[in-house]
């Protein structure tokens, strides 16, 4: 079909009104000279597959998926990248002649933000991952691929952490426990993948859990520093970062999958901070 319409992309979620993704991808497109349009689509509960098909049938090239549809997208995809398969969640779909390809760029986005933007070494370090929900599952494989000395998953419901550790155990030294089990242990990097921040709370962590030169990273971000970012500052973290950089980096990974070019992320992160 010959058309003069720019290639169409989107992000689907609910709620979606405050999504930064349209702005990020529009900035990437302008910067790289790619002709495309990217919009936010609010999908009603239970309506994901129909919305995905409608977007594809209208000629859409691909779209991002956010809360609460990443598992629906995993089911919807005709083929999955290894990391998406493992995560059990898809945040990027590409419509290709062979079908809808599902990938998960969240974990790679986190690793790129830590390593490239902030120079945080992960190999040989002790990493603590807080939470055992979808967000935690999405970052486990890319974190383990960096070969940490150990990766401990701690969760309010300890059994969920143990299950998750079991599921990823073939990829590296990963174990699961409850928060109280962390007493007497310390870590070089603590990544918060819980939703405690939604009520401005931080999981109950024992004193000394962050080493003297440790880092903190919250997958969440907001206009104000998150509760976990503040927690890190209060405990003398070398750096205590929110998830804005990860958001832009996961978008860059998706943009690269779709368009075959890497956008510069620093100016976009700076624009969003401003
Ligand atoms: P997501 O997909 O964003 O990870 P989720 O699957 O609902 O969301 O998972 C939320 C995570 O945050 C879980 O690990 C949850 O702990 P439980 O498994 O025990 O429910 C964790 N969480 C939510 N609120 C929390 C709080 N106030 N303190 C500590 N952990 C919390």
PDB file of C-alpha atoms and ligand atoms in Angstrom:
ATOM      1  CA  UNK A   1       0.000   0.000   0.000  1.00  0.00           C
ATOM      2  CA  UNK A   2       1.499   3.338  -1.041  1.00  0.00           C
ATOM      3  CA  UNK A   3       0.841   6.050   1.460  1.00  0.00           C
ATOM      4  CA  UNK A   4       2.298   9.368   2.361  1.00  0.00           C
ATOM      5  CA  UNK A   5       1.505   8.901   6.004  1.00  0.00           C
ATOM      6  CA  UNK A   6       4.492   8.793   8.367  1.00  0.00           C
ATOM      7  CA  UNK A   7       5.100   5.391   9.975  1.00  0.00           C
ATOM      8  CA  UNK A   8       2.834   4.976  12.982  1.00  0.00           C
ATOM      9  CA  UNK A   9       3.963   3.978  16.496  1.00  0.00           C
ATOM     10  CA  UNK A  10       2.312   4.230  19.891  1.00  0.00           C
ATOM     11  CA  UNK A  11       2.359   3.353  23.549  1.00  0.00           C
ATOM     12  CA  UNK A  12      -0.612   1.475  25.025  1.00  0.00           C
ATOM     13  CA  UNK A  13      -1.453   1.425  28.715  1.00  0.00           C
ATOM     14  CA  UNK A  14      -3.914   2.539  31.337  1.00  0.00           C
ATOM     15  CA  UNK A  15      -3.543   5.172  32.669  1.00  0.00           C
ATOM     16  CA  UNK A  16      -1.566   6.704  29.804  1.00  0.00           C
ATOM     17  CA  UNK A  17      -2.248  10.452  29.866  1.00  0.00           C
ATOM     18  CA  UNK A  18       1.037  11.284  31.614  1.00  0.00           C
ATOM     19  CA  UNK A  19       3.221   8.972  29.529  1.00  0.00           C
ATOM     20  CA  UNK A  20       6.503  10.603  28.457  1.00  0.00           C
ATOM     21  CA  UNK A  21       6.970   8.118  25.620  1.00  0.00           C
ATOM     22  CA  UNK A  22       5.376  10.236  22.849  1.00  0.00           C
ATOM     23  CA  UNK A  23       7.676  13.113  23.746  1.00  0.00           C
ATOM     24  CA  UNK A  24      10.754  10.875  23.937  1.00  0.00           C
ATOM     25  CA  UNK A  25      10.149   9.176  20.579  1.00  0.00           C
ATOM     26  CA  UNK A  26       9.248  12.452  18.894  1.00  0.00           C
ATOM     27  CA  UNK A  27      12.560  13.908  20.104  1.00  0.00           C
ATOM     28  CA  UNK A  28      14.414  10.782  18.891  1.00  0.00           C
ATOM     29  CA  UNK A  29      12.739  11.057  15.470  1.00  0.00           C
ATOM     30  CA  UNK A  30      13.609  14.738  15.091  1.00  0.00           C
ATOM     31  CA  UNK A  31      17.200  14.089  16.145  1.00  0.00           C
ATOM     32  CA  UNK A  32      17.750  11.162  13.747  1.00  0.00           C
ATOM     33  CA  UNK A  33      15.682  12.500  10.847  1.00  0.00           C
ATOM     34  CA  UNK A  34      13.242   9.585  10.990  1.00  0.00           C
ATOM     35  CA  UNK A  35       9.768  10.280   9.664  1.00  0.00           C
ATOM     36  CA  UNK A  36       7.284   8.817  12.129  1.00  0.00           C
ATOM     37  CA  UNK A  37       4.402   9.587  14.439  1.00  0.00           C
ATOM     38  CA  UNK A  38       4.070   8.250  17.968  1.00  0.00           C
ATOM     39  CA  UNK A  39       0.991   8.622  20.141  1.00  0.00           C
ATOM     40  CA  UNK A  40      -0.443   7.421  23.437  1.00  0.00           C
ATOM     41  CA  UNK A  41      -3.427   5.061  23.341  1.00  0.00           C
ATOM     42  CA  UNK A  42      -5.492   4.332  26.430  1.00  0.00           C
ATOM     43  CA  UNK A  43      -6.716   0.739  26.409  1.00  0.00           C
ATOM     44  CA  UNK A  44      -9.583  -0.464  28.574  1.00  0.00           C
ATOM     45  CA  UNK A  45      -9.089  -3.533  30.788  1.00  0.00           C
ATOM     46  CA  UNK A  46      -9.526  -6.688  28.728  1.00  0.00           C
ATOM     47  CA  UNK A  47      -9.163  -4.760  25.485  1.00  0.00           C
ATOM     48  CA  UNK A  48      -5.481  -5.227  24.762  1.00  0.00           C
ATOM     49  CA  UNK A  49      -5.560  -7.822  21.959  1.00  0.00           C
ATOM     50  CA  UNK A  50      -8.331  -5.993  20.099  1.00  0.00           C
ATOM     51  CA  UNK A  51      -6.480  -2.680  20.385  1.00  0.00           C
ATOM     52  CA  UNK A  52      -3.241  -4.299  19.185  1.00  0.00           C
ATOM     53  CA  UNK A  53      -4.952  -5.841  16.145  1.00  0.00           C
ATOM     54  CA  UNK A  54      -6.738  -2.599  15.318  1.00  0.00           C
ATOM     55  CA  UNK A  55      -3.440  -0.713  15.424  1.00  0.00           C
ATOM     56  CA  UNK A  56      -1.738  -3.309  13.222  1.00  0.00           C
ATOM     57  CA  UNK A  57      -4.640  -3.413  10.755  1.00  0.00           C
ATOM     58  CA  UNK A  58      -4.505   0.379  10.414  1.00  0.00           C
ATOM     59  CA  UNK A  59      -0.887   0.009   9.265  1.00  0.00           C
ATOM     60  CA  UNK A  60       0.891   0.600  12.604  1.00  0.00           C
ATOM     61  CA  UNK A  61       4.533  -0.521  12.600  1.00  0.00           C
ATOM     62  CA  UNK A  62       4.907  -1.245  16.286  1.00  0.00           C
ATOM     63  CA  UNK A  63       4.120  -0.018  19.762  1.00  0.00           C
ATOM     64  CA  UNK A  64       5.292   0.056  23.343  1.00  0.00           C
ATOM     65  CA  UNK A  65       3.310  -1.477  26.148  1.00  0.00           C
ATOM     66  CA  UNK A  66       3.116  -0.241  29.705  1.00  0.00           C
ATOM     67  CA  UNK A  67       1.182  -1.021  32.883  1.00  0.00           C
ATOM     68  CA  UNK A  68      -0.967  -3.129  33.077  1.00  0.00           C
ATOM     69  CA  UNK A  69      -0.621  -4.844  29.683  1.00  0.00           C
ATOM     70  CA  UNK A  70       2.943  -6.195  29.497  1.00  0.00           C
ATOM     71  CA  UNK A  71       1.800  -9.751  30.189  1.00  0.00           C
ATOM     72  CA  UNK A  72      -1.059  -9.445  27.651  1.00  0.00           C
ATOM     73  CA  UNK A  73       1.521  -8.309  25.108  1.00  0.00           C
ATOM     74  CA  UNK A  74       3.647 -11.359  25.915  1.00  0.00           C
ATOM     75  CA  UNK A  75       0.648 -13.593  25.163  1.00  0.00           C
ATOM     76  CA  UNK A  76      -0.208 -11.584  22.025  1.00  0.00           C
ATOM     77  CA  UNK A  77       3.265 -11.773  20.449  1.00  0.00           C
ATOM     78  CA  UNK A  78       3.786 -14.376  17.702  1.00  0.00           C
ATOM     79  CA  UNK A  79       7.511 -14.570  18.426  1.00  0.00           C
ATOM     80  CA  UNK A  80       9.543 -13.504  21.448  1.00  0.00           C
ATOM     81  CA  UNK A  81      13.134 -12.450  22.038  1.00  0.00           C
ATOM     82  CA  UNK A  82      14.946 -14.631  24.574  1.00  0.00           C
ATOM     83  CA  UNK A  83      14.912 -11.849  27.165  1.00  0.00           C
ATOM     84  CA  UNK A  84      11.183 -11.214  26.720  1.00  0.00           C
ATOM     85  CA  UNK A  85      10.463 -14.918  26.891  1.00  0.00           C
ATOM     86  CA  UNK A  86      12.306 -15.087  30.212  1.00  0.00           C
ATOM     87  CA  UNK A  87      10.778 -11.888  31.611  1.00  0.00           C
ATOM     88  CA  UNK A  88       7.255 -13.117  30.915  1.00  0.00           C
ATOM     89  CA  UNK A  89       6.513  -9.560  29.802  1.00  0.00           C
ATOM     90  CA  UNK A  90       6.744  -7.560  26.574  1.00  0.00           C
ATOM     91  CA  UNK A  91       7.164  -3.789  26.398  1.00  0.00           C
ATOM     92  CA  UNK A  92       7.920  -3.490  22.675  1.00  0.00           C
ATOM     93  CA  UNK A  93       6.011  -5.043  19.772  1.00  0.00           C
ATOM     94  CA  UNK A  94       7.111  -4.827  16.148  1.00  0.00           C
ATOM     95  CA  UNK A  95       4.801  -5.819  13.327  1.00  0.00           C
ATOM     96  CA  UNK A  96       6.834  -7.782  10.816  1.00  0.00           C
ATOM     97  CA  UNK A  97       5.835  -9.883   7.799  1.00  0.00           C
ATOM     98  CA  UNK A  98       6.284 -13.017   9.924  1.00  0.00           C
ATOM     99  CA  UNK A  99       4.092 -11.731  12.753  1.00  0.00           C
ATOM    100  CA  UNK A 100       4.188  -9.596  15.881  1.00  0.00           C
ATOM    101  CA  UNK A 101       7.644  -9.763  17.475  1.00  0.00           C
ATOM    102  CA  UNK A 102       7.748  -9.129  21.213  1.00  0.00           C
ATOM    103  CA  UNK A 103      10.775  -7.839  23.087  1.00  0.00           C
ATOM    104  CA  UNK A 104      11.490  -6.406  26.497  1.00  0.00           C
ATOM    105  CA  UNK A 105      13.823  -3.409  26.580  1.00  0.00           C
ATOM    106  CA  UNK A 106      13.255  -2.462  30.245  1.00  0.00           C
ATOM    107  CA  UNK A 107      16.171  -4.429  31.676  1.00  0.00           C
ATOM    108  CA  UNK A 108      18.629  -3.381  28.954  1.00  0.00           C
ATOM    109  CA  UNK A 109      17.484   0.208  29.573  1.00  0.00           C
ATOM    110  CA  UNK A 110      18.345  -0.084  33.259  1.00  0.00           C
ATOM    111  CA  UNK A 111      21.755  -1.599  32.536  1.00  0.00           C
ATOM    112  CA  UNK A 112      22.567   1.049  29.905  1.00  0.00           C
ATOM    113  CA  UNK A 113      21.598   3.859  32.258  1.00  0.00           C
ATOM    114  CA  UNK A 114      23.718   2.467  35.082  1.00  0.00           C
ATOM    115  CA  UNK A 115      26.767   1.513  33.024  1.00  0.00           C
ATOM    116  CA  UNK A 116      26.907   4.016  30.189  1.00  0.00           C
ATOM    117  CA  UNK A 117      25.255   7.114  31.631  1.00  0.00           C
ATOM    118  CA  UNK A 118      26.564   6.773  35.171  1.00  0.00           C
ATOM    119  CA  UNK A 119      29.658   4.573  34.902  1.00  0.00           C
ATOM    120  CA  UNK A 120      28.403   2.095  37.493  1.00  0.00           C
ATOM    121  CA  UNK A 121      30.243  -1.220  37.257  1.00  0.00           C
ATOM    122  CA  UNK A 122      28.041  -4.292  37.770  1.00  0.00           C
ATOM    123  CA  UNK A 123      30.461  -7.178  37.179  1.00  0.00           C
ATOM    124  CA  UNK A 124      31.590  -8.744  40.438  1.00  0.00           C
ATOM    125  CA  UNK A 125      29.288  -6.531  42.540  1.00  0.00           C
ATOM    126  CA  UNK A 126      26.702  -7.587  45.099  1.00  0.00           C
ATOM    127  CA  UNK A 127      23.282  -6.509  43.872  1.00  0.00           C
ATOM    128  CA  UNK A 128      20.074  -6.406  45.910  1.00  0.00           C
ATOM    129  CA  UNK A 129      16.824  -6.301  43.943  1.00  0.00           C
ATOM    130  CA  UNK A 130      13.764  -5.248  45.952  1.00  0.00           C
ATOM    131  CA  UNK A 131      10.442  -6.638  44.739  1.00  0.00           C
ATOM    132  CA  UNK A 132       9.337  -9.760  42.893  1.00  0.00           C
ATOM    133  CA  UNK A 133       6.599  -8.460  40.600  1.00  0.00           C
ATOM    134  CA  UNK A 134       6.620  -7.756  36.893  1.00  0.00           C
ATOM    135  CA  UNK A 135       9.141  -4.916  37.116  1.00  0.00           C
ATOM    136  CA  UNK A 136      11.652  -7.117  38.950  1.00  0.00           C
ATOM    137  CA  UNK A 137      11.180  -9.970  36.484  1.00  0.00           C
ATOM    138  CA  UNK A 138      11.822  -7.588  33.590  1.00  0.00           C
ATOM    139  CA  UNK A 139      15.307  -6.590  34.781  1.00  0.00           C
ATOM    140  CA  UNK A 140      16.653  -9.893  36.132  1.00  0.00           C
ATOM    141  CA  UNK A 141      18.146 -11.410  32.993  1.00  0.00           C
ATOM    142  CA  UNK A 142      19.990  -8.260  31.862  1.00  0.00           C
ATOM    143  CA  UNK A 143      21.335  -7.723  35.405  1.00  0.00           C
ATOM    144  CA  UNK A 144      22.555 -11.330  35.657  1.00  0.00           C
ATOM    145  CA  UNK A 145      24.147 -11.037  32.217  1.00  0.00           C
ATOM    146  CA  UNK A 146      26.483  -8.426  33.751  1.00  0.00           C
ATOM    147  CA  UNK A 147      27.916 -11.173  35.972  1.00  0.00           C
ATOM    148  CA  UNK A 148      27.404  -9.760  39.460  1.00  0.00           C
ATOM    149  CA  UNK A 149      29.087 -11.652  42.329  1.00  0.00           C
ATOM    150  CA  UNK A 150      25.613 -12.247  43.714  1.00  0.00           C
ATOM    151  CA  UNK A 151      22.081 -11.060  43.129  1.00  0.00           C
ATOM    152  CA  UNK A 152      19.638 -11.265  46.021  1.00  0.00           C
ATOM    153  CA  UNK A 153      15.934 -10.709  45.431  1.00  0.00           C
ATOM    154  CA  UNK A 154      14.168  -9.512  48.595  1.00  0.00           C
ATOM    155  CA  UNK A 155      10.418  -9.198  48.721  1.00  0.00           C
ATOM    156  CA  UNK A 156       7.630  -8.506  51.237  1.00  0.00           C
ATOM    157  CA  UNK A 157       6.239 -11.918  50.316  1.00  0.00           C
ATOM    158  CA  UNK A 158       9.449 -13.941  50.601  1.00  0.00           C
ATOM    159  CA  UNK A 159       8.063 -16.944  48.716  1.00  0.00           C
ATOM    160  CA  UNK A 160       7.616 -14.852  45.549  1.00  0.00           C
ATOM    161  CA  UNK A 161      11.302 -13.857  45.720  1.00  0.00           C
ATOM    162  CA  UNK A 162      12.321 -17.485  46.161  1.00  0.00           C
ATOM    163  CA  UNK A 163      10.201 -18.558  43.176  1.00  0.00           C
ATOM    164  CA  UNK A 164      11.673 -15.850  41.001  1.00  0.00           C
ATOM    165  CA  UNK A 165      15.216 -16.813  42.015  1.00  0.00           C
ATOM    166  CA  UNK A 166      14.462 -20.399  41.075  1.00  0.00           C
ATOM    167  CA  UNK A 167      13.157 -19.329  37.684  1.00  0.00           C
ATOM    168  CA  UNK A 168      16.366 -17.405  36.875  1.00  0.00           C
ATOM    169  CA  UNK A 169      18.790 -19.639  38.756  1.00  0.00           C
ATOM    170  CA  UNK A 170      20.410 -21.067  35.627  1.00  0.00           C
ATOM    171  CA  UNK A 171      21.545 -17.565  34.598  1.00  0.00           C
ATOM    172  CA  UNK A 172      23.702 -16.720  37.606  1.00  0.00           C
ATOM    173  CA  UNK A 173      24.097 -16.607  41.408  1.00  0.00           C
ATOM    174  CA  UNK A 174      20.595 -15.481  42.352  1.00  0.00           C
ATOM    175  CA  UNK A 175      18.741 -16.170  45.606  1.00  0.00           C
ATOM    176  CA  UNK A 176      15.478 -14.935  47.122  1.00  0.00           C
ATOM    177  CA  UNK A 177      14.450 -13.938  50.664  1.00  0.00           C
ATOM    178  CA  UNK A 178      12.334 -11.622  52.797  1.00  0.00           C
ATOM    179  CA  UNK A 179      13.446  -8.163  53.979  1.00  0.00           C
ATOM    180  CA  UNK A 180      14.205  -9.341  57.526  1.00  0.00           C
ATOM    181  CA  UNK A 181      16.611 -11.954  56.140  1.00  0.00           C
ATOM    182  CA  UNK A 182      18.867  -9.118  54.936  1.00  0.00           C
ATOM    183  CA  UNK A 183      20.086  -8.349  58.479  1.00  0.00           C
ATOM    184  CA  UNK A 184      23.866  -8.462  58.606  1.00  0.00           C
ATOM    185  CA  UNK A 185      24.292  -8.446  54.814  1.00  0.00           C
ATOM    186  CA  UNK A 186      25.383  -5.549  52.628  1.00  0.00           C
ATOM    187  CA  UNK A 187      25.248  -4.697  48.935  1.00  0.00           C
ATOM    188  CA  UNK A 188      27.033  -2.476  46.422  1.00  0.00           C
ATOM    189  CA  UNK A 189      23.873  -1.675  44.474  1.00  0.00           C
ATOM    190  CA  UNK A 190      20.247  -1.731  45.594  1.00  0.00           C
ATOM    191  CA  UNK A 191      17.593  -1.593  42.867  1.00  0.00           C
ATOM    192  CA  UNK A 192      14.047  -0.834  43.947  1.00  0.00           C
ATOM    193  CA  UNK A 193      11.466  -2.628  41.796  1.00  0.00           C
ATOM    194  CA  UNK A 194       8.639  -2.506  44.342  1.00  0.00           C
ATOM    195  CA  UNK A 195       5.597  -0.280  44.039  1.00  0.00           C
ATOM    196  CA  UNK A 196       5.991   0.924  47.661  1.00  0.00           C
ATOM    197  CA  UNK A 197       6.919   4.348  46.280  1.00  0.00           C
ATOM    198  CA  UNK A 198       3.356   4.841  45.043  1.00  0.00           C
ATOM    199  CA  UNK A 199       2.478   5.518  48.694  1.00  0.00           C
ATOM    200  CA  UNK A 200       5.788   7.361  49.275  1.00  0.00           C
ATOM    201  CA  UNK A 201       7.104   4.391  51.266  1.00  0.00           C
ATOM    202  CA  UNK A 202      10.317   2.354  51.246  1.00  0.00           C
ATOM    203  CA  UNK A 203      10.500  -1.373  52.058  1.00  0.00           C
ATOM    204  CA  UNK A 204      11.727  -2.021  55.618  1.00  0.00           C
ATOM    205  CA  UNK A 205      15.462  -2.603  55.178  1.00  0.00           C
ATOM    206  CA  UNK A 206      17.906  -3.331  58.002  1.00  0.00           C
ATOM    207  CA  UNK A 207      20.668  -0.858  58.862  1.00  0.00           C
ATOM    208  CA  UNK A 208      23.911  -1.342  57.004  1.00  0.00           C
ATOM    209  CA  UNK A 209      22.342  -3.030  53.975  1.00  0.00           C
ATOM    210  CA  UNK A 210      24.009  -0.453  51.688  1.00  0.00           C
ATOM    211  CA  UNK A 211      27.837  -0.531  51.707  1.00  0.00           C
ATOM    212  CA  UNK A 212      29.786   2.660  52.330  1.00  0.00           C
ATOM    213  CA  UNK A 213      30.353   3.224  48.603  1.00  0.00           C
ATOM    214  CA  UNK A 214      27.036   1.751  47.475  1.00  0.00           C
ATOM    215  CA  UNK A 215      24.574   2.926  44.862  1.00  0.00           C
ATOM    216  CA  UNK A 216      20.771   3.088  44.875  1.00  0.00           C
ATOM    217  CA  UNK A 217      18.477   2.963  41.855  1.00  0.00           C
ATOM    218  CA  UNK A 218      14.703   3.352  41.866  1.00  0.00           C
ATOM    219  CA  UNK A 219      12.893   2.071  38.778  1.00  0.00           C
ATOM    220  CA  UNK A 220      10.259   4.725  39.508  1.00  0.00           C
ATOM    221  CA  UNK A 221      10.666   8.432  38.889  1.00  0.00           C
ATOM    222  CA  UNK A 222       8.671  11.542  39.525  1.00  0.00           C
ATOM    223  CA  UNK A 223       8.846  15.310  39.582  1.00  0.00           C
ATOM    224  CA  UNK A 224      10.130  15.138  43.156  1.00  0.00           C
ATOM    225  CA  UNK A 225      12.811  12.689  44.332  1.00  0.00           C
ATOM    226  CA  UNK A 226      11.162   9.361  45.144  1.00  0.00           C
ATOM    227  CA  UNK A 227      11.059   7.955  48.681  1.00  0.00           C
ATOM    228  CA  UNK A 228      13.706   5.370  47.755  1.00  0.00           C
ATOM    229  CA  UNK A 229      16.015   7.953  46.157  1.00  0.00           C
ATOM    230  CA  UNK A 230      15.779   9.973  49.380  1.00  0.00           C
ATOM    231  CA  UNK A 231      16.432   6.788  51.389  1.00  0.00           C
ATOM    232  CA  UNK A 232      19.657   6.311  49.436  1.00  0.00           C
ATOM    233  CA  UNK A 233      20.804   9.896  50.015  1.00  0.00           C
ATOM    234  CA  UNK A 234      20.097   9.578  53.739  1.00  0.00           C
ATOM    235  CA  UNK A 235      22.318   6.480  53.880  1.00  0.00           C
ATOM    236  CA  UNK A 236      25.197   8.122  52.057  1.00  0.00           C
ATOM    237  CA  UNK A 237      24.822   6.418  48.680  1.00  0.00           C
ATOM    238  CA  UNK A 238      27.493   7.477  46.168  1.00  0.00           C
ATOM    239  CA  UNK A 239      24.609   7.912  43.738  1.00  0.00           C
ATOM    240  CA  UNK A 240      20.896   7.514  44.311  1.00  0.00           C
ATOM    241  CA  UNK A 241      19.135   7.592  40.951  1.00  0.00           C
ATOM    242  CA  UNK A 242      15.550   7.513  39.788  1.00  0.00           C
ATOM    243  CA  UNK A 243      14.246   5.646  36.734  1.00  0.00           C
ATOM    244  CA  UNK A 244      14.033   8.524  34.262  1.00  0.00           C
ATOM    245  CA  UNK A 245      17.286   7.513  32.578  1.00  0.00           C
ATOM    246  CA  UNK A 246      16.048   3.929  32.309  1.00  0.00           C
ATOM    247  CA  UNK A 247      12.805   5.174  30.745  1.00  0.00           C
ATOM    248  CA  UNK A 248      14.711   7.032  28.028  1.00  0.00           C
ATOM    249  CA  UNK A 249      17.161   4.155  27.502  1.00  0.00           C
ATOM    250  CA  UNK A 250      14.421   1.528  27.132  1.00  0.00           C
ATOM    251  CA  UNK A 251      12.810   3.854  24.591  1.00  0.00           C
ATOM    252  CA  UNK A 252      16.122   4.137  22.712  1.00  0.00           C
ATOM    253  CA  UNK A 253      16.365   0.330  22.582  1.00  0.00           C
ATOM    254  CA  UNK A 254      12.834   0.161  21.167  1.00  0.00           C
ATOM    255  CA  UNK A 255      13.578   2.940  18.671  1.00  0.00           C
ATOM    256  CA  UNK A 256      16.635   1.007  17.521  1.00  0.00           C
ATOM    257  CA  UNK A 257      14.606  -2.192  17.108  1.00  0.00           C
ATOM    258  CA  UNK A 258      12.070  -0.367  14.956  1.00  0.00           C
ATOM    259  CA  UNK A 259      14.266   2.034  12.988  1.00  0.00           C
ATOM    260  CA  UNK A 260      17.742   0.492  13.034  1.00  0.00           C
ATOM    261  CA  UNK A 261      19.387   3.668  14.339  1.00  0.00           C
ATOM    262  CA  UNK A 262      20.500   4.647  17.843  1.00  0.00           C
ATOM    263  CA  UNK A 263      19.309   8.033  19.061  1.00  0.00           C
ATOM    264  CA  UNK A 264      21.380  10.122  21.479  1.00  0.00           C
ATOM    265  CA  UNK A 265      19.774   9.765  24.881  1.00  0.00           C
ATOM    266  CA  UNK A 266      21.598  12.433  26.918  1.00  0.00           C
ATOM    267  CA  UNK A 267      19.887  15.461  25.357  1.00  0.00           C
ATOM    268  CA  UNK A 268      16.507  13.769  25.733  1.00  0.00           C
ATOM    269  CA  UNK A 269      17.120  12.931  29.398  1.00  0.00           C
ATOM    270  CA  UNK A 270      18.188  16.546  29.932  1.00  0.00           C
ATOM    271  CA  UNK A 271      15.058  17.844  28.167  1.00  0.00           C
ATOM    272  CA  UNK A 272      12.807  15.688  30.338  1.00  0.00           C
ATOM    273  CA  UNK A 273      14.598  16.742  33.536  1.00  0.00           C
ATOM    274  CA  UNK A 274      14.157  20.353  32.570  1.00  0.00           C
TER     275      UNK A 274
HETATM  276  P1  LIG B   1       5.077  -4.426  39.046  1.00  0.00           P
HETATM  277  O1  LIG B   1       4.568  -5.143  37.829  1.00  0.00           O
HETATM  278  O2  LIG B   1       5.186  -2.948  38.888  1.00  0.00           O
HETATM  279  O3  LIG B   1       6.317  -5.043  39.589  1.00  0.00           O
HETATM  280  P2  LIG B   1       3.491  -5.920  40.882  1.00  0.00           P
HETATM  281  O4  LIG B   1       3.666  -7.113  40.030  1.00  0.00           O
HETATM  282  O5  LIG B   1       2.166  -5.600  41.472  1.00  0.00           O
HETATM  283  O6  LIG B   1       3.904  -4.610  40.134  1.00  0.00           O
HETATM  284  O7  LIG B   1       4.577  -6.026  42.050  1.00  0.00           O
HETATM  285  C1  LIG B   1       4.666  -5.075  43.066  1.00  0.00           C
HETATM  286  C2  LIG B   1       5.866  -5.392  43.926  1.00  0.00           C
HETATM  287  O8  LIG B   1       6.016  -4.368  44.917  1.00  0.00           O
HETATM  288  C3  LIG B   1       5.753  -6.695  44.678  1.00  0.00           C
HETATM  289  O9  LIG B   1       7.041  -7.230  44.834  1.00  0.00           O
HETATM  290  C4  LIG B   1       5.177  -6.235  46.024  1.00  0.00           C
HETATM  291  O10 LIG B   1       5.432  -7.117  47.084  1.00  0.00           O
HETATM  292  P3  LIG B   1       4.495  -8.427  47.314  1.00  0.00           P
HETATM  293  O11 LIG B   1       4.935  -9.439  46.301  1.00  0.00           O
HETATM  294  O12 LIG B   1       4.781  -8.855  48.700  1.00  0.00           O
HETATM  295  O13 LIG B   1       3.083  -7.964  47.103  1.00  0.00           O
HETATM  296  C5  LIG B   1       5.933  -4.958  46.207  1.00  0.00           C
HETATM  297  N1  LIG B   1       5.283  -3.993  47.112  1.00  0.00           N
HETATM  298  C6  LIG B   1       4.151  -3.310  46.907  1.00  0.00           C
HETATM  299  N2  LIG B   1       3.894  -2.471  47.928  1.00  0.00           N
HETATM  300  C7  LIG B   1       4.900  -2.639  48.821  1.00  0.00           C
HETATM  301  C8  LIG B   1       5.224  -2.058  50.085  1.00  0.00           C
HETATM  302  N3  LIG B   1       4.444  -1.137  50.655  1.00  0.00           N
HETATM  303  N4  LIG B   1       6.346  -2.464  50.703  1.00  0.00           N
HETATM  304  C9  LIG B   1       7.141  -3.402  50.149  1.00  0.00           C
HETATM  305  N5  LIG B   1       6.898  -3.995  48.956  1.00  0.00           N
HETATM  306  C10 LIG B   1       5.795  -3.603  48.305  1.00  0.00           C
END
